[in-house]
Amino acid sequence: MSRSAAAIEIENLIGGTPRPAASGRSFEKLRPADGAFLCRASASARADVDAAVSAAREAQPGWAGVTAVERGRLVRELALELHACRDAAAGIVVAETGKPLELALGEVDAAVEMGHFVAGEGRRLYGRTTTSATPNRTVMATRRPVGVAGLIVSFNTPLPNYAWKVFPAVLCGNAAVLKPSEHTPSSAALFGELCNELLPPGVVNVVHGIGSEAGSSLVESPDVDLVSFTGSAKTGRWIAEHGGRRLAKVVLELGGKNALVVCDDADLQRAVEWSLASAFSNAGQRCAAASRLVVFDSVYEEFREQLLDGAQGYETGPVISEESLARILGALEGARVVGGGERIDRPGWWLAPTVVEGVDRDADLSCTELFGPVAILYRVRDLEDAIALVNHSPYGLTSAIHTASLHRAMRFVDEVEAGVVVVNGGTHGSEPHMGFGGVKQSGTGWREAGVEALDVYTEWKYVNLISDPAKT
Ligand code: NAD
């Protein structure tokens, strides 16, 4: 299947039909790379969300009645269709995010791979059996769909973000309402279109709009059984509070202030390469970005010099919006910027890869996620000092250490407060079969991707079969 470029007018997808917002309102999406107009999308509010939730509610029982094997087959078809329009999909992502084409292509591939992995679960979706103190009693636990899933995601890697939630949600027999970021309506429209071509109407609905209107309505809808959210801790806190009030199942994957430690026995050149990629790829707009580079005193100067060299001219892509750029520049005010730190003189929202040093570990800059191409350099005495600094953070998503010492690596693995640890690599994320998530304010204990995602999108049902009632 070949797909044309992004549509100019993007409507919601409800019950298999494109629909404008009931209010008739829409919002404008601009291209981060040059600030030019890209498209308009429906500015949805409660009425639109209610319509999408009703469509999902209506479709869900029928969908849950389709075998898991068949649902898996359809997810595989979706992955194949996405692969078939790889170039067009990547082109749409480049237009709406400004990231380099190579990254966008990699993201399409990642979404496709997630589809293939999840599809296989249609032939597993294993339950459990257990023993019983009662004779002739068989006890088993089976996975059941949660019901209607409200899926709210960030803009940063749009297609993988949809794939990580929509694929396991539908595989498990849920119907979904996807609320994409207001920054990425075009990729969500493409994704919704693919789903609509292959799945029964109402199984995947897409509602565009800004978070405080469309997203909040989804969280507050009494008919949404599960809210699965990927975004900032600030929004996550609001969602936990409002979803919690009505006792919905709320799953939060939040931000990070991830640290990469460079020991004095590290391969310095590799450590620099990984630091650059971890801090600056996708303009630092990765939950797993290394925004804190923690370097042993004895190699600090050498590492700093190589890092600054590499940062100059590193191709990051722009940040997502004018507001985002202004927020990051505001946060840098007064900081000791040793590389970058200024807006690049061209249209769009470009920030030079930025390196800061001399920041106190308690300062706002150390504790706040900027979600931009900004890395802070810290100087530490030894491993103990490094681990203390790494753990001195409200977040705990990913982490990395560069060292030749197995002992140091294992100590770091044991003591670091993070959901992901990497030895001698970047603070990079996950592959489809690996659970991903964080501790502390990076999440609420759930893991996405991997078979762990099945826990998000199913509930356990314990079944007791008494096979010979007379003999129990
Ligand atoms: P954000 O919190 O501003 O927005 C995320 C989504 O929530 C968007 O769709 C937005 O419209 C919606 N939203 C905003 N307010 C809402 C509300 N009151 N109710 C419901 N929905 C609302 O985050 P962002 O700027 O899009 O993304 C950046 C953040 O996402 C960073 O903190 C990053 O670390 C995090 N992130 C985390 C992961 C992870 O797996 N842990 C992955 C990617 C991004």
Short mmCIF file of C-alpha atoms and ligand atoms in Angstrom, two decimals:
data_model
loop_
_atom_site.label_atom_id
_atom_site.label_comp_id
_atom_site.label_asym_id
_atom_site.label_seq_id
_atom_site.Cartn_x
_atom_site.Cartn_y
_atom_site.Cartn_z
CA MET A 1 0.00 0.00 0.00
CA SER A 2 1.39 3.42 -0.81
CA ARG A 3 0.34 6.46 1.15
CA SER A 4 0.27 10.06 0.08
CA ALA A 5 1.74 12.89 2.10
CA ALA A 6 0.01 14.15 5.24
CA ALA A 7 -3.52 15.50 4.87
CA ILE A 8 -4.08 19.22 5.41
CA GLU A 9 -7.34 18.81 7.36
CA ILE A 10 -7.27 16.04 9.95
CA GLU A 11 -10.43 14.81 11.59
CA ASN A 12 -11.10 12.45 14.45
CA LEU A 13 -11.67 8.80 13.69
CA ILE A 14 -14.72 7.58 15.57
CA GLY A 15 -16.42 4.25 15.02
CA GLY A 16 -14.57 3.87 11.74
CA THR A 17 -15.68 7.25 10.36
CA PRO A 18 -13.74 10.51 10.06
CA ARG A 19 -15.54 13.23 12.01
CA PRO A 20 -14.73 16.87 12.73
CA ALA A 21 -14.94 18.11 16.31
CA ALA A 22 -18.57 18.67 17.34
CA SER A 23 -17.72 22.31 18.04
CA GLY A 24 -16.26 22.71 14.54
CA ARG A 25 -13.01 23.95 16.10
CA SER A 26 -9.58 22.90 14.91
CA PHE A 27 -5.99 23.77 15.78
CA GLU A 28 -3.02 24.56 13.62
CA LYS A 29 0.08 22.40 13.49
CA LEU A 30 3.33 24.01 12.33
CA ARG A 31 6.50 22.31 11.12
CA PRO A 32 9.28 22.48 13.74
CA ALA A 33 11.99 22.55 11.07
CA ASP A 34 10.88 25.87 9.58
CA GLY A 35 7.77 27.06 11.41
CA ALA A 36 5.64 26.69 8.25
CA PHE A 37 2.01 25.54 8.34
CA LEU A 38 1.62 21.75 8.13
CA CYS A 39 -2.03 20.94 8.83
CA ARG A 40 -5.11 21.61 10.92
CA ALA A 41 -6.61 18.98 13.22
CA SER A 42 -9.88 18.69 15.14
CA ALA A 43 -9.76 20.42 18.51
CA SER A 44 -11.81 17.84 20.38
CA ALA A 45 -13.60 18.34 23.65
CA ARG A 46 -15.76 16.25 25.93
CA ALA A 47 -18.54 15.58 23.36
CA ASP A 48 -16.03 14.15 20.87
CA VAL A 49 -14.33 12.03 23.49
CA ASP A 50 -17.71 10.74 24.67
CA ALA A 51 -18.61 9.75 21.12
CA ALA A 52 -15.29 7.92 20.69
CA VAL A 53 -15.65 6.16 24.04
CA SER A 54 -19.20 5.05 23.12
CA ALA A 55 -17.95 3.68 19.80
CA ALA A 56 -15.22 1.80 21.64
CA ARG A 57 -17.63 0.50 24.25
CA GLU A 58 -19.95 -0.78 21.53
CA ALA A 59 -17.17 -2.48 19.58
CA GLN A 60 -15.34 -4.03 22.53
CA PRO A 61 -17.44 -7.13 23.35
CA GLY A 62 -17.47 -8.28 19.72
CA TRP A 63 -13.74 -7.69 19.46
CA ALA A 64 -13.08 -9.61 22.69
CA GLY A 65 -15.08 -12.47 21.14
CA VAL A 66 -12.62 -12.71 18.23
CA THR A 67 -9.97 -15.29 19.13
CA ALA A 68 -6.65 -14.01 20.40
CA VAL A 69 -4.98 -15.86 17.52
CA GLU A 70 -7.05 -13.91 15.00
CA ARG A 71 -6.47 -10.64 16.82
CA GLY A 72 -2.76 -11.40 16.65
CA ARG A 73 -3.03 -12.10 12.93
CA LEU A 74 -4.66 -8.71 12.41
CA VAL A 75 -1.97 -6.96 14.45
CA ARG A 76 0.60 -8.65 12.19
CA GLU A 77 -1.29 -7.37 9.14
CA LEU A 78 -1.18 -3.89 10.63
CA ALA A 79 2.58 -4.17 11.11
CA LEU A 80 2.97 -5.33 7.51
CA GLU A 81 0.87 -2.43 6.20
CA LEU A 82 2.91 0.01 8.23
CA HIS A 83 6.07 -1.50 6.80
CA ALA A 84 4.62 -1.23 3.30
CA CYS A 85 4.23 2.54 3.70
CA ARG A 86 7.56 2.95 5.54
CA ASP A 87 8.83 5.86 3.46
CA ALA A 88 5.57 7.79 3.51
CA ALA A 89 5.17 7.24 7.25
CA ALA A 90 8.72 8.42 7.93
CA GLY A 91 8.14 11.45 5.70
CA ILE A 92 5.09 12.40 7.75
CA VAL A 93 7.07 12.05 10.99
CA VAL A 94 9.89 14.20 9.58
CA ALA A 95 7.41 16.91 8.62
CA GLU A 96 5.65 17.00 11.96
CA THR A 97 8.69 16.61 14.24
CA GLY A 98 11.61 17.88 12.14
CA LYS A 99 13.81 14.94 13.13
CA PRO A 100 16.35 13.53 10.64
CA LEU A 101 14.90 11.04 8.13
CA GLU A 102 17.15 8.25 9.35
CA LEU A 103 15.69 8.52 12.86
CA ALA A 104 12.15 8.62 11.52
CA LEU A 105 12.76 5.51 9.41
CA GLY A 106 14.15 3.75 12.48
CA GLU A 107 11.01 4.67 14.38
CA VAL A 108 8.74 3.22 11.69
CA ASP A 109 10.80 0.03 11.89
CA ALA A 110 10.53 0.02 15.68
CA ALA A 111 6.74 0.34 15.48
CA VAL A 112 6.60 -2.47 12.91
CA GLU A 113 8.78 -4.69 15.08
CA MET A 114 6.52 -4.05 18.04
CA GLY A 115 3.59 -5.17 15.90
CA HIS A 116 5.33 -8.43 15.03
CA PHE A 117 6.29 -9.10 18.62
CA VAL A 118 2.79 -8.36 19.94
CA ALA A 119 1.16 -10.41 17.16
CA GLY A 120 3.00 -13.50 18.41
CA GLU A 121 1.33 -13.10 21.79
CA GLY A 122 -1.94 -14.05 20.09
CA ARG A 123 -0.61 -17.61 20.09
CA ARG A 124 0.62 -17.44 23.68
CA LEU A 125 -1.18 -15.04 26.03
CA TYR A 126 -0.27 -17.61 28.65
CA GLY A 127 -2.20 -17.98 31.84
CA ARG A 128 -1.17 -19.98 34.91
CA THR A 129 -2.35 -23.02 36.77
CA THR A 130 -1.71 -23.70 40.41
CA THR A 131 -2.23 -26.33 43.07
CA SER A 132 -5.02 -26.52 45.59
CA ALA A 133 -5.49 -27.90 49.11
CA THR A 134 -8.81 -29.29 47.95
CA PRO A 135 -8.87 -32.58 46.01
CA ASN A 136 -10.36 -32.52 42.51
CA ARG A 137 -10.04 -28.76 42.27
CA THR A 138 -8.26 -27.23 39.29
CA VAL A 139 -7.24 -23.61 39.67
CA MET A 140 -6.08 -21.42 36.84
CA ALA A 141 -5.60 -17.77 36.09
CA THR A 142 -6.54 -16.45 32.65
CA ARG A 143 -6.03 -13.05 31.09
CA ARG A 144 -9.14 -11.03 30.25
CA PRO A 145 -9.38 -7.67 28.47
CA VAL A 146 -9.77 -4.62 30.67
CA GLY A 147 -12.44 -3.09 28.40
CA VAL A 148 -12.12 0.40 26.93
CA ALA A 149 -8.57 1.75 27.00
CA GLY A 150 -7.83 5.48 26.86
CA LEU A 151 -4.33 5.82 25.42
CA ILE A 152 -2.63 9.20 25.78
CA VAL A 153 0.86 9.69 24.39
CA SER A 154 3.71 12.10 23.91
CA PHE A 155 4.97 13.52 20.62
CA ASN A 156 8.59 12.43 20.78
CA THR A 157 8.59 9.13 18.84
CA PRO A 158 5.00 9.18 17.65
CA LEU A 159 4.67 5.89 15.75
CA PRO A 160 6.41 3.72 18.36
CA ASN A 161 4.36 5.52 21.01
CA TYR A 162 1.11 4.48 19.28
CA ALA A 163 2.44 0.98 18.60
CA TRP A 164 3.54 0.41 22.19
CA LYS A 165 0.00 1.03 23.41
CA VAL A 166 -2.45 0.29 20.61
CA PHE A 167 -0.97 -3.06 19.53
CA PRO A 168 -0.99 -4.75 22.96
CA ALA A 169 -4.32 -3.08 23.86
CA VAL A 170 -6.13 -4.57 20.86
CA LEU A 171 -4.26 -7.87 20.97
CA CYS A 172 -5.61 -8.32 24.49
CA GLY A 173 -9.19 -7.72 23.33
CA ASN A 174 -9.66 -4.11 24.40
CA ALA A 175 -11.12 -1.34 22.27
CA ALA A 176 -9.07 1.85 22.31
CA VAL A 177 -9.40 5.59 22.13
CA LEU A 178 -6.03 7.05 21.19
CA LYS A 179 -5.34 10.69 22.10
CA PRO A 180 -2.11 11.53 20.26
CA SER A 181 -0.07 14.58 21.08
CA GLU A 182 -1.33 17.81 19.54
CA HIS A 183 2.15 18.04 17.99
CA THR A 184 1.75 14.87 15.91
CA PRO A 185 -1.72 14.70 14.38
CA SER A 186 -0.51 13.57 10.94
CA SER A 187 1.22 10.38 12.05
CA ALA A 188 -1.76 9.57 14.27
CA ALA A 189 -4.10 10.05 11.30
CA LEU A 190 -2.03 7.61 9.26
CA PHE A 191 -1.91 5.11 12.10
CA GLY A 192 -5.68 5.42 12.67
CA GLU A 193 -6.33 4.97 8.96
CA LEU A 194 -4.33 1.72 8.90
CA CYS A 195 -6.15 0.42 11.96
CA ASN A 196 -9.48 1.33 10.47
CA GLU A 197 -8.75 -0.53 7.24
CA LEU A 198 -7.96 -3.75 9.07
CA LEU A 199 -9.91 -3.79 12.33
CA PRO A 200 -13.67 -3.65 12.91
CA PRO A 201 -15.03 -0.10 13.30
CA GLY A 202 -14.74 1.30 16.80
CA VAL A 203 -11.88 -0.96 17.91
CA VAL A 204 -9.37 1.87 17.45
CA ASN A 205 -10.65 5.45 17.62
CA VAL A 206 -8.47 8.54 17.37
CA VAL A 207 -9.38 11.81 19.05
CA HIS A 208 -7.16 14.80 18.33
CA GLY A 209 -6.90 17.85 20.51
CA ILE A 210 -5.03 19.56 23.26
CA GLY A 211 -4.38 17.70 26.48
CA SER A 212 -6.33 19.89 28.86
CA GLU A 213 -9.50 19.39 26.79
CA ALA A 214 -9.40 16.12 24.86
CA GLY A 215 -6.95 14.26 27.11
CA SER A 216 -8.57 15.30 30.37
CA SER A 217 -12.03 14.30 29.07
CA LEU A 218 -10.70 10.84 28.33
CA VAL A 219 -9.23 10.54 31.82
CA GLU A 220 -12.48 11.67 33.42
CA SER A 221 -14.83 9.60 31.26
CA PRO A 222 -16.58 7.10 33.55
CA ASP A 223 -16.66 4.61 30.68
CA VAL A 224 -12.90 4.38 30.23
CA ASP A 225 -11.66 1.37 32.21
CA LEU A 226 -7.95 1.90 31.70
CA VAL A 227 -5.92 5.05 31.17
CA SER A 228 -2.47 4.31 29.81
CA PHE A 229 -0.37 7.45 29.63
CA THR A 230 3.09 8.32 28.38
CA GLY A 231 4.18 11.87 29.03
CA SER A 232 5.49 14.26 31.63
CA ALA A 233 5.38 13.76 35.38
CA LYS A 234 3.36 16.97 35.66
CA THR A 235 0.55 15.66 33.44
CA GLY A 236 0.91 12.19 34.97
CA ARG A 237 0.27 13.61 38.42
CA TRP A 238 -2.95 15.24 37.19
CA ILE A 239 -4.05 12.01 35.51
CA ALA A 240 -3.29 9.88 38.58
CA GLU A 241 -5.36 12.23 40.69
CA HIS A 242 -8.36 12.46 38.37
CA GLY A 243 -8.29 8.85 37.16
CA GLY A 244 -7.80 7.76 40.76
CA ARG A 245 -10.91 9.59 41.93
CA ARG A 246 -13.03 7.26 39.87
CA LEU A 247 -10.76 4.27 40.62
CA ALA A 248 -9.81 3.66 36.99
CA LYS A 249 -6.79 1.51 36.22
CA VAL A 250 -4.13 4.17 35.61
CA VAL A 251 -0.76 3.32 34.09
CA LEU A 252 1.85 6.07 33.90
CA GLU A 253 5.14 6.11 31.98
CA LEU A 254 6.78 9.43 32.79
CA GLY A 255 9.93 11.49 32.43
CA GLY A 256 13.56 11.02 33.26
CA LYS A 257 16.70 12.91 34.21
CA ASN A 258 18.91 10.05 33.18
CA ALA A 259 22.57 9.82 34.10
CA LEU A 260 25.51 8.36 32.24
CA VAL A 261 28.59 7.76 34.41
CA VAL A 262 32.11 7.84 32.96
CA CYS A 263 34.70 6.15 35.20
CA ASP A 264 38.46 6.71 34.98
CA ASP A 265 38.92 3.26 33.41
CA ALA A 266 36.35 3.84 30.65
CA ASP A 267 37.09 3.73 26.94
CA LEU A 268 36.81 7.51 26.71
CA GLN A 269 36.16 7.76 23.00
CA ARG A 270 33.25 5.33 23.22
CA ALA A 271 31.92 7.04 26.31
CA VAL A 272 31.92 10.34 24.42
CA GLU A 273 30.16 8.81 21.41
CA TRP A 274 27.47 7.26 23.60
CA SER A 275 27.09 10.46 25.58
CA LEU A 276 26.53 12.51 22.43
CA ALA A 277 23.97 10.06 21.07
CA SER A 278 22.25 9.70 24.43
CA ALA A 279 22.06 13.40 25.14
CA PHE A 280 21.38 14.90 21.73
CA SER A 281 19.68 12.44 19.39
CA ASN A 282 16.07 13.44 18.67
CA ALA A 283 17.06 16.85 20.08
CA GLY A 284 17.15 15.32 23.55
CA GLN A 285 13.41 14.72 23.34
CA ARG A 286 13.66 11.18 24.62
CA CYS A 287 12.45 10.00 27.99
CA ALA A 288 15.70 8.00 28.05
CA ALA A 289 17.95 10.96 27.12
CA ALA A 290 21.16 11.29 29.13
CA SER A 291 20.79 14.79 30.50
CA ARG A 292 23.33 14.24 33.29
CA LEU A 293 26.89 13.21 32.42
CA VAL A 294 28.71 12.21 35.57
CA VAL A 295 32.46 12.06 35.06
CA PHE A 296 35.34 10.99 37.31
CA ASP A 297 37.55 13.91 38.25
CA SER A 298 40.73 12.43 36.75
CA VAL A 299 39.27 12.14 33.23
CA TYR A 300 36.88 15.10 33.42
CA GLU A 301 38.91 17.62 31.39
CA GLU A 302 39.71 15.16 28.63
CA PHE A 303 36.11 13.95 28.42
CA ARG A 304 34.79 17.52 28.46
CA GLU A 305 37.05 18.57 25.60
CA GLN A 306 36.04 15.60 23.42
CA LEU A 307 32.38 16.04 24.27
CA LEU A 308 32.38 19.73 23.35
CA ASP A 309 34.16 18.91 20.08
CA GLY A 310 31.56 16.28 19.23
CA ALA A 311 28.61 18.42 20.29
CA GLN A 312 29.54 21.12 17.80
CA GLY A 313 27.62 20.34 14.65
CA TYR A 314 25.90 17.27 16.07
CA GLU A 315 22.71 16.87 14.02
CA THR A 316 19.87 17.00 16.51
CA GLY A 317 16.81 18.24 14.64
CA PRO A 318 14.69 21.05 16.09
CA VAL A 319 12.67 20.90 19.29
CA ILE A 320 8.95 20.43 18.87
CA SER A 321 7.59 23.97 19.36
CA GLU A 322 8.37 27.62 20.00
CA GLU A 323 7.07 27.22 23.59
CA SER A 324 9.37 24.29 24.17
CA LEU A 325 12.38 26.25 22.88
CA ALA A 326 11.48 29.26 25.03
CA ARG A 327 11.05 27.04 28.10
CA ILE A 328 14.46 25.40 27.62
CA LEU A 329 16.23 28.72 27.00
CA GLY A 330 14.52 30.12 30.10
CA ALA A 331 15.78 27.20 32.20
CA LEU A 332 19.34 27.85 30.98
CA GLU A 333 19.34 31.48 32.09
CA GLY A 334 22.12 32.07 34.59
CA ALA A 335 23.67 28.63 34.00
CA ARG A 336 27.34 28.20 33.07
CA VAL A 337 26.90 27.18 29.44
CA VAL A 338 30.13 25.82 27.95
CA GLY A 339 28.75 24.70 24.57
CA GLY A 340 25.71 25.71 22.52
CA GLY A 341 23.03 27.35 24.62
CA GLU A 342 21.66 29.57 21.93
CA ARG A 343 18.91 29.45 19.35
CA ILE A 344 20.27 28.62 15.92
CA ASP A 345 19.69 31.46 13.48
CA ARG A 346 17.28 29.84 11.04
CA PRO A 347 13.50 29.46 10.79
CA GLY A 348 11.95 26.86 13.09
CA TRP A 349 12.85 25.86 16.64
CA TRP A 350 16.48 24.89 16.67
CA LEU A 351 18.70 24.87 19.72
CA ALA A 352 22.42 24.17 19.41
CA PRO A 353 23.48 21.04 21.33
CA THR A 354 24.13 22.47 24.75
CA VAL A 355 26.54 21.52 27.52
CA VAL A 356 26.36 23.06 30.98
CA GLU A 357 28.65 22.65 33.97
CA GLY A 358 29.01 23.83 37.55
CA VAL A 359 25.39 23.03 38.40
CA ASP A 360 24.61 22.17 41.99
CA ARG A 361 23.06 18.72 42.34
CA ASP A 362 20.07 20.27 44.13
CA ALA A 363 19.55 23.06 41.61
CA ASP A 364 16.34 23.15 39.55
CA LEU A 365 18.37 22.46 36.44
CA SER A 366 19.63 19.21 37.98
CA CYS A 367 16.18 18.03 39.01
CA THR A 368 13.95 19.20 36.16
CA GLU A 369 13.61 17.33 32.90
CA LEU A 370 14.16 19.79 30.03
CA PHE A 371 13.33 17.46 27.15
CA GLY A 372 15.76 19.24 24.88
CA PRO A 373 19.37 18.90 23.66
CA VAL A 374 20.95 19.90 26.97
CA ALA A 375 23.46 17.87 28.98
CA ILE A 376 24.86 18.83 32.37
CA LEU A 377 28.40 17.80 33.20
CA TYR A 378 29.15 16.81 36.79
CA ARG A 379 32.56 16.08 38.29
CA VAL A 380 32.74 13.27 40.86
CA ARG A 381 35.51 11.81 43.04
CA ASP A 382 34.79 8.11 42.68
CA LEU A 383 32.10 5.49 42.13
CA GLU A 384 30.47 6.08 45.47
CA ASP A 385 30.16 9.78 44.77
CA ALA A 386 28.84 8.99 41.26
CA ILE A 387 26.13 6.62 42.50
CA ALA A 388 25.07 9.09 45.18
CA LEU A 389 24.75 11.81 42.54
CA VAL A 390 22.89 9.59 40.07
CA ASN A 391 20.40 8.57 42.74
CA HIS A 392 19.98 12.15 43.92
CA SER A 393 17.09 12.70 41.53
CA PRO A 394 13.33 12.63 41.64
CA TYR A 395 13.44 10.40 38.55
CA GLY A 396 14.69 6.87 37.90
CA LEU A 397 14.11 5.82 34.32
CA THR A 398 17.36 4.80 32.61
CA SER A 399 21.05 4.94 33.50
CA ALA A 400 24.43 3.94 32.10
CA ILE A 401 27.98 3.43 33.30
CA HIS A 402 31.20 3.26 31.30
CA THR A 403 33.92 1.23 32.97
CA ALA A 404 36.27 -1.66 32.29
CA SER A 405 35.70 -3.01 35.79
CA LEU A 406 33.13 -5.76 36.25
CA HIS A 407 33.07 -5.00 39.93
CA ARG A 408 32.23 -1.33 39.37
CA ALA A 409 29.62 -2.25 36.78
CA MET A 410 27.92 -4.74 39.07
CA ARG A 411 27.95 -2.35 41.98
CA PHE A 412 26.30 0.28 39.79
CA VAL A 413 23.75 -2.26 38.53
CA ASP A 414 22.91 -3.15 42.13
CA GLU A 415 22.74 0.32 43.58
CA VAL A 416 21.40 2.60 40.87
CA GLU A 417 17.75 3.59 41.26
CA ALA A 418 16.49 3.13 37.71
CA GLY A 419 14.25 0.86 35.68
CA VAL A 420 16.94 0.32 33.01
CA VAL A 421 20.71 0.04 33.45
CA VAL A 422 23.21 -0.14 30.61
CA VAL A 423 26.89 -1.00 30.99
CA ASN A 424 29.20 0.53 28.38
CA GLY A 425 26.42 1.87 26.16
CA GLY A 426 23.91 4.70 25.96
CA THR A 427 20.95 5.44 28.19
CA HIS A 428 18.91 3.91 25.44
CA GLY A 429 15.44 2.47 25.59
CA SER A 430 14.01 -0.86 24.94
CA GLU A 431 13.50 -3.45 22.25
CA PRO A 432 9.97 -4.79 21.67
CA HIS A 433 10.45 -7.87 23.83
CA MET A 434 12.03 -6.00 26.76
CA GLY A 435 9.92 -4.42 29.44
CA PHE A 436 10.54 -0.70 29.80
CA GLY A 437 9.70 1.70 32.60
CA GLY A 438 11.12 3.50 35.57
CA VAL A 439 11.07 3.95 39.31
CA LYS A 440 10.39 6.99 41.50
CA GLN A 441 8.71 9.80 39.52
CA SER A 442 9.44 8.09 36.19
CA GLY A 443 6.39 5.89 36.49
CA THR A 444 4.00 4.09 38.74
CA GLY A 445 5.51 0.63 38.64
CA TRP A 446 4.21 -0.69 35.33
CA ARG A 447 6.36 -1.82 32.43
CA GLU A 448 5.47 -1.36 28.79
CA ALA A 449 6.65 -3.47 25.85
CA GLY A 450 7.65 -7.08 26.41
CA VAL A 451 5.18 -9.53 27.89
CA GLU A 452 5.02 -7.06 30.78
CA ALA A 453 2.66 -4.98 28.61
CA LEU A 454 0.11 -7.76 28.89
CA ASP A 455 -0.28 -6.91 32.57
CA VAL A 456 -1.29 -3.39 31.57
CA TYR A 457 -3.92 -4.46 29.05
CA THR A 458 -5.43 -7.48 30.81
CA GLU A 459 -6.90 -8.35 34.16
CA TRP A 460 -6.31 -11.73 35.76
CA LYS A 461 -9.35 -13.90 36.29
CA TYR A 462 -8.93 -16.84 38.70
CA VAL A 463 -10.97 -19.84 37.70
CA ASN A 464 -11.77 -22.73 40.06
CA LEU A 465 -13.04 -25.99 38.58
CA ILE A 466 -14.29 -28.65 40.96
CA SER A 467 -14.21 -31.75 38.80
CA ASP A 468 -15.72 -34.18 41.28
CA PRO A 469 -17.93 -32.28 43.74
CA ALA A 470 -18.80 -35.44 45.65
CA LYS A 471 -15.17 -36.00 46.58
CA THR A 472 -14.10 -32.51 47.67
P1 NAD B 1 2.90 16.04 28.14
O1 NAD B 1 2.68 15.47 29.49
O2 NAD B 1 2.86 17.50 27.98
O3 NAD B 1 1.80 15.46 27.11
C1 NAD B 1 1.64 14.09 26.89
C2 NAD B 1 0.23 13.84 26.40
O4 NAD B 1 -0.68 14.17 27.42
C3 NAD B 1 -0.16 14.68 25.19
O5 NAD B 1 -0.96 13.91 24.33
C4 NAD B 1 -0.98 15.79 25.82
O6 NAD B 1 -1.92 16.36 24.94
C5 NAD B 1 -1.68 15.04 26.94
N1 NAD B 1 -2.16 15.85 28.06
C6 NAD B 1 -1.70 17.05 28.52
N2 NAD B 1 -2.43 17.45 29.57
C7 NAD B 1 -3.35 16.49 29.82
C8 NAD B 1 -4.37 16.31 30.79
N3 NAD B 1 -4.62 17.23 31.73
N4 NAD B 1 -5.11 15.19 30.76
C9 NAD B 1 -4.87 14.24 29.82
N5 NAD B 1 -3.94 14.37 28.85
C10 NAD B 1 -3.16 15.47 28.87
O7 NAD B 1 4.26 15.44 27.63
P2 NAD B 1 5.01 15.69 26.23
O8 NAD B 1 5.64 17.02 26.26
O9 NAD B 1 4.13 15.31 25.11
O10 NAD B 1 6.10 14.55 26.32
C11 NAD B 1 7.28 14.68 27.01
C12 NAD B 1 7.27 13.86 28.27
O11 NAD B 1 6.94 12.49 27.99
C13 NAD B 1 8.63 13.81 28.93
O12 NAD B 1 8.46 13.94 30.30
C14 NAD B 1 9.14 12.43 28.57
O13 NAD B 1 10.13 11.95 29.42
C15 NAD B 1 7.88 11.64 28.65
N6 NAD B 1 7.99 10.36 27.95
C16 NAD B 1 8.06 9.22 28.71
C17 NAD B 1 8.23 7.98 28.10
C18 NAD B 1 8.30 6.72 28.92
O14 NAD B 1 8.19 5.63 28.35
N7 NAD B 1 8.50 6.79 30.21
C19 NAD B 1 8.31 7.91 26.71
C20 NAD B 1 8.22 9.09 25.96
C21 NAD B 1 8.06 10.31 26.60
#
